[in-house]
């Protein structure tokens, strides 16, 4: 199990503050969505949690240890990462690509063992990509590649996962499958943090939402407490329709009422 916490976390990029004084504790057993408009700092927040971006002020802790002291392998064994952008340059098979998720657990010149192979097989099965195992990863479609990259992250077997916009390039059916998979991972005790743009998906699947705007955490709580009419108008400049279908909450953006004010 793992806990990630920030204390006064601020991050600057190019001399400009992108995150400002964020205090939050993320605990296992929850699917936590990070939402907000373009430029709100969502991806920066995800990367800062992993120590991939240095804190200008404050700190990030994983299980009470400063992320800066854990090292990349120490972080990777605790928190798997699916970045928003990824490039495949080598014509590896899908099975070998997913197997790269086991690297944090392997020593120099080590080979894939029985436990590693079981983790790889499970990740392929859970993401519906077993049939792609022998395909060359660079030949896959965008949606297939997105699911394979998620499989690589899951193969790590870390107790936490940070996924930055994992639904990009997926059709609606696969979006629902992946969110159900991430929800099941959380129900099984994992900490899942996912950056999302689709507010209806966020309302339906997430246990908790972090709403960022201009680098600040402006709301934190259950979806119905965060996705209020006032918050949608203030942060997104929209109105929305709400409903229930099959006991599932629905939220459909309707109109742009005004562009929310932005800092210069």
mmCIF file of C-alpha atoms in Angstrom:
data_model
loop_
_atom_site.group_PDB
_atom_site.id
_atom_site.type_symbol
_atom_site.label_atom_id
_atom_site.label_comp_id
_atom_site.label_asym_id
_atom_site.label_seq_id
_atom_site.Cartn_x
_atom_site.Cartn_y
_atom_site.Cartn_z
ATOM 1 C CA UNK A 1 0.000 0.000 0.000
ATOM 2 C CA UNK A 2 1.139 3.542 -0.599
ATOM 3 C CA UNK A 3 0.295 7.103 0.369
ATOM 4 C CA UNK A 4 1.348 10.186 -1.583
ATOM 5 C CA UNK A 5 1.215 13.575 0.124
ATOM 6 C CA UNK A 6 2.177 17.109 -0.846
ATOM 7 C CA UNK A 7 2.937 19.969 1.500
ATOM 8 C CA UNK A 8 2.895 23.478 0.056
ATOM 9 C CA UNK A 9 3.883 22.103 -3.353
ATOM 10 C CA UNK A 10 4.790 24.777 -5.876
ATOM 11 C CA UNK A 11 6.405 24.142 -9.256
ATOM 12 C CA UNK A 12 7.813 26.652 -11.742
ATOM 13 C CA UNK A 13 8.446 26.093 -15.435
ATOM 14 C CA UNK A 14 10.262 28.658 -17.552
ATOM 15 C CA UNK A 15 10.295 31.077 -14.665
ATOM 16 C CA UNK A 16 6.500 30.940 -14.219
ATOM 17 C CA UNK A 17 4.648 29.313 -11.330
ATOM 18 C CA UNK A 18 2.599 26.450 -12.743
ATOM 19 C CA UNK A 19 1.531 24.948 -9.399
ATOM 20 C CA UNK A 20 0.918 27.037 -6.306
ATOM 21 C CA UNK A 21 0.940 25.806 -2.692
ATOM 22 C CA UNK A 22 -0.892 22.498 -3.071
ATOM 23 C CA UNK A 23 -1.576 20.470 0.070
ATOM 24 C CA UNK A 24 -3.163 17.088 -0.504
ATOM 25 C CA UNK A 25 -2.963 13.506 0.740
ATOM 26 C CA UNK A 26 -3.751 10.642 -1.640
ATOM 27 C CA UNK A 27 -4.375 7.245 -0.064
ATOM 28 C CA UNK A 28 -4.826 3.725 -1.359
ATOM 29 C CA UNK A 29 -8.184 2.223 -2.208
ATOM 30 C CA UNK A 30 -9.417 5.190 -4.232
ATOM 31 C CA UNK A 31 -9.716 6.236 -7.862
ATOM 32 C CA UNK A 32 -8.824 9.931 -7.795
ATOM 33 C CA UNK A 33 -9.460 12.121 -10.824
ATOM 34 C CA UNK A 34 -7.444 15.254 -11.528
ATOM 35 C CA UNK A 35 -9.524 17.670 -13.601
ATOM 36 C CA UNK A 36 -9.374 21.254 -14.750
ATOM 37 C CA UNK A 37 -9.234 23.354 -17.932
ATOM 38 C CA UNK A 38 -6.323 23.428 -20.342
ATOM 39 C CA UNK A 39 -3.245 24.885 -18.701
ATOM 40 C CA UNK A 40 -4.519 24.286 -15.176
ATOM 41 C CA UNK A 41 -1.391 22.338 -14.203
ATOM 42 C CA UNK A 42 -2.781 18.796 -14.255
ATOM 43 C CA UNK A 43 0.119 17.114 -16.070
ATOM 44 C CA UNK A 44 2.631 19.164 -14.099
ATOM 45 C CA UNK A 45 0.988 17.958 -10.903
ATOM 46 C CA UNK A 46 1.164 14.327 -12.057
ATOM 47 C CA UNK A 47 4.851 14.621 -12.924
ATOM 48 C CA UNK A 48 5.672 16.443 -9.699
ATOM 49 C CA UNK A 49 4.108 13.634 -7.653
ATOM 50 C CA UNK A 50 6.671 11.309 -9.207
ATOM 51 C CA UNK A 51 9.613 13.627 -8.650
ATOM 52 C CA UNK A 52 10.014 14.153 -12.409
ATOM 53 C CA UNK A 53 9.751 17.899 -11.851
ATOM 54 C CA UNK A 54 11.513 19.562 -8.919
ATOM 55 C CA UNK A 55 9.503 21.497 -6.361
ATOM 56 C CA UNK A 56 10.238 25.201 -6.241
ATOM 57 C CA UNK A 57 8.699 25.188 -2.784
ATOM 58 C CA UNK A 58 7.190 22.535 -0.534
ATOM 59 C CA UNK A 59 7.654 18.830 -1.048
ATOM 60 C CA UNK A 60 6.167 15.525 -2.172
ATOM 61 C CA UNK A 61 6.299 12.472 0.086
ATOM 62 C CA UNK A 62 5.649 8.838 -0.739
ATOM 63 C CA UNK A 63 4.963 6.771 2.361
ATOM 64 C CA UNK A 64 6.489 9.556 4.438
ATOM 65 C CA UNK A 65 9.762 9.683 2.475
ATOM 66 C CA UNK A 66 10.662 12.730 0.408
ATOM 67 C CA UNK A 67 10.357 11.769 -3.262
ATOM 68 C CA UNK A 68 13.730 13.393 -3.935
ATOM 69 C CA UNK A 69 15.457 10.863 -1.664
ATOM 70 C CA UNK A 70 13.825 7.721 -3.084
ATOM 71 C CA UNK A 71 15.504 7.758 -6.476
ATOM 72 C CA UNK A 72 13.871 6.826 -9.747
ATOM 73 C CA UNK A 73 13.822 3.068 -9.067
ATOM 74 C CA UNK A 74 12.479 3.546 -5.558
ATOM 75 C CA UNK A 75 9.630 5.662 -6.915
ATOM 76 C CA UNK A 76 8.961 3.279 -9.818
ATOM 77 C CA UNK A 77 8.536 0.286 -7.508
ATOM 78 C CA UNK A 78 5.904 2.211 -5.556
ATOM 79 C CA UNK A 79 4.175 4.244 -8.267
ATOM 80 C CA UNK A 80 3.711 3.228 -11.911
ATOM 81 C CA UNK A 81 3.354 6.025 -14.464
ATOM 82 C CA UNK A 82 1.502 6.311 -17.743
ATOM 83 C CA UNK A 83 2.517 9.625 -19.340
ATOM 84 C CA UNK A 84 0.269 11.684 -21.568
ATOM 85 C CA UNK A 85 2.728 11.619 -24.457
ATOM 86 C CA UNK A 86 4.898 8.687 -25.391
ATOM 87 C CA UNK A 87 6.870 7.715 -28.473
ATOM 88 C CA UNK A 88 7.831 4.239 -29.613
ATOM 89 C CA UNK A 89 11.114 4.251 -31.505
ATOM 90 C CA UNK A 90 12.065 0.573 -31.443
ATOM 91 C CA UNK A 91 10.106 -2.198 -33.205
ATOM 92 C CA UNK A 92 9.616 -4.294 -30.083
ATOM 93 C CA UNK A 93 6.905 -6.900 -29.795
ATOM 94 C CA UNK A 94 4.002 -5.923 -27.570
ATOM 95 C CA UNK A 95 4.964 -8.648 -25.087
ATOM 96 C CA UNK A 96 8.503 -7.274 -24.782
ATOM 97 C CA UNK A 97 7.228 -3.699 -24.510
ATOM 98 C CA UNK A 98 4.874 -4.614 -21.681
ATOM 99 C CA UNK A 99 7.723 -6.539 -20.088
ATOM 100 C CA UNK A 100 9.625 -3.264 -19.716
ATOM 101 C CA UNK A 101 7.236 -2.516 -16.883
ATOM 102 C CA UNK A 102 9.114 -5.101 -14.811
ATOM 103 C CA UNK A 103 12.449 -3.260 -15.023
ATOM 104 C CA UNK A 104 12.177 -1.677 -11.534
ATOM 105 C CA UNK A 105 12.169 -5.205 -10.082
ATOM 106 C CA UNK A 106 15.061 -6.614 -12.122
ATOM 107 C CA UNK A 107 18.737 -6.376 -11.392
ATOM 108 C CA UNK A 108 21.413 -5.799 -14.036
ATOM 109 C CA UNK A 109 21.399 -8.568 -16.668
ATOM 110 C CA UNK A 110 18.431 -10.256 -14.949
ATOM 111 C CA UNK A 111 15.917 -12.166 -17.015
ATOM 112 C CA UNK A 112 12.162 -12.252 -16.810
ATOM 113 C CA UNK A 113 11.160 -14.807 -14.183
ATOM 114 C CA UNK A 114 7.948 -16.655 -13.415
ATOM 115 C CA UNK A 115 6.562 -13.854 -11.235
ATOM 116 C CA UNK A 116 7.438 -11.250 -13.858
ATOM 117 C CA UNK A 117 5.772 -13.250 -16.624
ATOM 118 C CA UNK A 118 2.639 -13.664 -14.530
ATOM 119 C CA UNK A 119 2.463 -9.880 -14.070
ATOM 120 C CA UNK A 120 2.929 -9.321 -17.808
ATOM 121 C CA UNK A 121 0.245 -11.869 -18.706
ATOM 122 C CA UNK A 122 -2.185 -10.322 -16.209
ATOM 123 C CA UNK A 123 -1.594 -6.813 -17.562
ATOM 124 C CA UNK A 124 -2.190 -7.963 -21.132
ATOM 125 C CA UNK A 125 -5.344 -9.804 -20.099
ATOM 126 C CA UNK A 126 -6.755 -6.939 -18.050
ATOM 127 C CA UNK A 127 -6.260 -4.408 -20.846
ATOM 128 C CA UNK A 128 -7.652 -6.721 -23.510
ATOM 129 C CA UNK A 129 -4.375 -6.821 -25.409
ATOM 130 C CA UNK A 130 -3.334 -10.484 -25.097
ATOM 131 C CA UNK A 131 -4.110 -11.020 -28.776
ATOM 132 C CA UNK A 132 -1.599 -8.286 -29.622
ATOM 133 C CA UNK A 133 1.310 -9.880 -27.741
ATOM 134 C CA UNK A 134 3.193 -10.962 -30.863
ATOM 135 C CA UNK A 135 2.470 -7.807 -32.858
ATOM 136 C CA UNK A 136 5.133 -5.148 -33.383
ATOM 137 C CA UNK A 137 4.236 -2.219 -31.131
ATOM 138 C CA UNK A 138 5.097 0.423 -33.729
ATOM 139 C CA UNK A 139 2.509 -1.091 -36.088
ATOM 140 C CA UNK A 140 -0.405 -0.667 -33.691
ATOM 141 C CA UNK A 141 -3.230 1.830 -34.033
ATOM 142 C CA UNK A 142 -3.384 4.752 -31.612
ATOM 143 C CA UNK A 143 -6.041 3.079 -29.480
ATOM 144 C CA UNK A 144 -4.224 -0.247 -29.393
ATOM 145 C CA UNK A 145 -1.021 1.507 -28.439
ATOM 146 C CA UNK A 146 -2.766 3.386 -25.630
ATOM 147 C CA UNK A 147 -3.994 0.130 -24.097
ATOM 148 C CA UNK A 148 -0.592 -1.532 -24.481
ATOM 149 C CA UNK A 149 1.129 1.369 -22.737
ATOM 150 C CA UNK A 150 -1.351 1.066 -19.878
ATOM 151 C CA UNK A 151 -0.543 -2.653 -19.755
ATOM 152 C CA UNK A 152 3.145 -1.796 -19.412
ATOM 153 C CA UNK A 153 2.357 0.466 -16.453
ATOM 154 C CA UNK A 154 0.156 -2.174 -14.802
ATOM 155 C CA UNK A 155 2.809 -4.854 -15.312
ATOM 156 C CA UNK A 156 5.013 -2.959 -12.867
ATOM 157 C CA UNK A 157 2.783 -4.286 -10.095
ATOM 158 C CA UNK A 158 3.211 -1.074 -8.110
ATOM 159 C CA UNK A 159 0.612 -0.327 -5.419
ATOM 160 C CA UNK A 160 -0.087 3.056 -7.049
ATOM 161 C CA UNK A 161 -0.601 4.250 -10.619
ATOM 162 C CA UNK A 162 -0.588 7.771 -12.033
ATOM 163 C CA UNK A 163 -2.140 7.888 -15.508
ATOM 164 C CA UNK A 164 -2.138 11.146 -17.483
ATOM 165 C CA UNK A 165 -5.103 11.220 -19.867
ATOM 166 C CA UNK A 166 -5.216 7.439 -20.483
ATOM 167 C CA UNK A 167 -8.451 7.718 -22.497
ATOM 168 C CA UNK A 168 -6.944 9.744 -25.338
ATOM 169 C CA UNK A 169 -7.267 7.865 -28.663
ATOM 170 C CA UNK A 170 -9.705 5.313 -27.216
ATOM 171 C CA UNK A 171 -13.188 4.752 -28.606
ATOM 172 C CA UNK A 172 -16.137 5.031 -26.157
ATOM 173 C CA UNK A 173 -16.306 1.295 -25.517
ATOM 174 C CA UNK A 174 -12.641 1.037 -24.623
ATOM 175 C CA UNK A 175 -12.873 4.203 -22.528
ATOM 176 C CA UNK A 176 -15.525 2.544 -20.388
ATOM 177 C CA UNK A 177 -13.503 -0.677 -20.172
ATOM 178 C CA UNK A 178 -10.341 1.124 -19.076
ATOM 179 C CA UNK A 179 -12.137 3.218 -16.470
ATOM 180 C CA UNK A 180 -13.842 0.094 -15.120
ATOM 181 C CA UNK A 181 -10.422 -1.575 -14.946
ATOM 182 C CA UNK A 182 -8.902 1.365 -13.058
ATOM 183 C CA UNK A 183 -11.909 1.428 -10.725
ATOM 184 C CA UNK A 184 -11.446 -2.298 -10.048
ATOM 185 C CA UNK A 185 -7.753 -1.724 -9.315
ATOM 186 C CA UNK A 186 -8.737 0.896 -6.739
ATOM 187 C CA UNK A 187 -11.382 -1.386 -5.229
ATOM 188 C CA UNK A 188 -8.627 -3.960 -4.859
ATOM 189 C CA UNK A 189 -6.620 -1.564 -2.693
ATOM 190 C CA UNK A 190 -4.481 0.353 -5.196
ATOM 191 C CA UNK A 191 -4.105 4.114 -5.324
ATOM 192 C CA UNK A 192 -5.106 5.260 -8.817
ATOM 193 C CA UNK A 193 -4.629 8.889 -9.860
ATOM 194 C CA UNK A 194 -5.909 9.721 -13.339
ATOM 195 C CA UNK A 195 -5.876 13.011 -15.250
ATOM 196 C CA UNK A 196 -9.189 13.412 -17.093
ATOM 197 C CA UNK A 197 -10.979 15.891 -19.337
ATOM 198 C CA UNK A 198 -14.327 14.102 -19.649
ATOM 199 C CA UNK A 199 -16.406 15.353 -16.728
ATOM 200 C CA UNK A 200 -19.119 12.734 -17.198
ATOM 201 C CA UNK A 201 -16.511 9.957 -16.977
ATOM 202 C CA UNK A 202 -15.027 11.644 -13.911
ATOM 203 C CA UNK A 203 -18.436 11.913 -12.226
ATOM 204 C CA UNK A 204 -19.278 8.277 -12.963
ATOM 205 C CA UNK A 205 -16.092 6.451 -12.034
ATOM 206 C CA UNK A 206 -14.030 8.532 -9.614
ATOM 207 C CA UNK A 207 -14.282 8.342 -5.839
ATOM 208 C CA UNK A 208 -12.665 11.743 -5.424
ATOM 209 C CA UNK A 209 -11.853 14.686 -7.666
ATOM 210 C CA UNK A 210 -9.105 17.290 -7.457
ATOM 211 C CA UNK A 211 -10.105 20.397 -9.423
ATOM 212 C CA UNK A 212 -7.164 22.525 -10.518
ATOM 213 C CA UNK A 213 -7.401 26.024 -11.961
ATOM 214 C CA UNK A 214 -4.446 28.251 -12.789
ATOM 215 C CA UNK A 215 -2.152 26.031 -10.778
ATOM 216 C CA UNK A 216 -4.225 26.066 -7.617
ATOM 217 C CA UNK A 217 -6.326 23.347 -6.027
ATOM 218 C CA UNK A 218 -9.752 24.983 -5.954
ATOM 219 C CA UNK A 219 -11.874 21.963 -4.953
ATOM 220 C CA UNK A 220 -11.242 18.520 -3.492
ATOM 221 C CA UNK A 221 -13.911 15.975 -2.659
ATOM 222 C CA UNK A 222 -16.569 13.633 -3.959
ATOM 223 C CA UNK A 223 -17.640 14.281 -7.577
ATOM 224 C CA UNK A 224 -21.036 15.708 -6.670
ATOM 225 C CA UNK A 225 -19.397 18.125 -4.247
ATOM 226 C CA UNK A 226 -16.770 19.268 -6.746
ATOM 227 C CA UNK A 227 -18.753 19.416 -10.005
ATOM 228 C CA UNK A 228 -21.204 22.055 -8.842
ATOM 229 C CA UNK A 229 -22.873 24.575 -11.133
ATOM 230 C CA UNK A 230 -20.827 27.337 -9.520
ATOM 231 C CA UNK A 231 -17.524 25.499 -10.020
ATOM 232 C CA UNK A 232 -18.295 24.648 -13.644
ATOM 233 C CA UNK A 233 -19.181 28.271 -14.355
ATOM 234 C CA UNK A 234 -16.175 29.701 -12.536
ATOM 235 C CA UNK A 235 -13.497 27.291 -13.761
ATOM 236 C CA UNK A 236 -14.758 26.112 -17.148
ATOM 237 C CA UNK A 237 -17.205 28.884 -18.045
ATOM 238 C CA UNK A 238 -19.957 26.387 -18.877
ATOM 239 C CA UNK A 239 -23.397 25.209 -17.875
ATOM 240 C CA UNK A 240 -24.204 21.500 -17.688
ATOM 241 C CA UNK A 241 -27.136 19.088 -17.730
ATOM 242 C CA UNK A 242 -27.265 16.445 -15.014
ATOM 243 C CA UNK A 243 -29.144 13.188 -14.866
ATOM 244 C CA UNK A 244 -29.125 9.540 -13.818
ATOM 245 C CA UNK A 245 -29.094 6.535 -16.135
ATOM 246 C CA UNK A 246 -29.073 3.054 -14.667
ATOM 247 C CA UNK A 247 -28.068 4.522 -11.302
ATOM 248 C CA UNK A 248 -25.045 6.118 -12.963
ATOM 249 C CA UNK A 249 -24.606 9.907 -12.769
ATOM 250 C CA UNK A 250 -24.463 11.796 -16.058
ATOM 251 C CA UNK A 251 -23.034 15.247 -16.648
ATOM 252 C CA UNK A 252 -23.239 16.815 -20.096
ATOM 253 C CA UNK A 253 -21.662 20.227 -20.803
ATOM 254 C CA UNK A 254 -24.295 22.385 -22.524
ATOM 255 C CA UNK A 255 -23.268 25.970 -23.183
ATOM 256 C CA UNK A 256 -20.263 28.219 -22.968
ATOM 257 C CA UNK A 257 -21.464 31.092 -20.825
ATOM 258 C CA UNK A 258 -18.235 33.083 -20.633
ATOM 259 C CA UNK A 259 -14.529 32.584 -20.796
ATOM 260 C CA UNK A 260 -13.387 32.367 -17.150
ATOM 261 C CA UNK A 261 -10.867 35.050 -16.162
ATOM 262 C CA UNK A 262 -7.232 34.067 -16.493
ATOM 263 C CA UNK A 263 -4.169 35.495 -14.852
ATOM 264 C CA UNK A 264 -1.908 37.499 -17.135
#
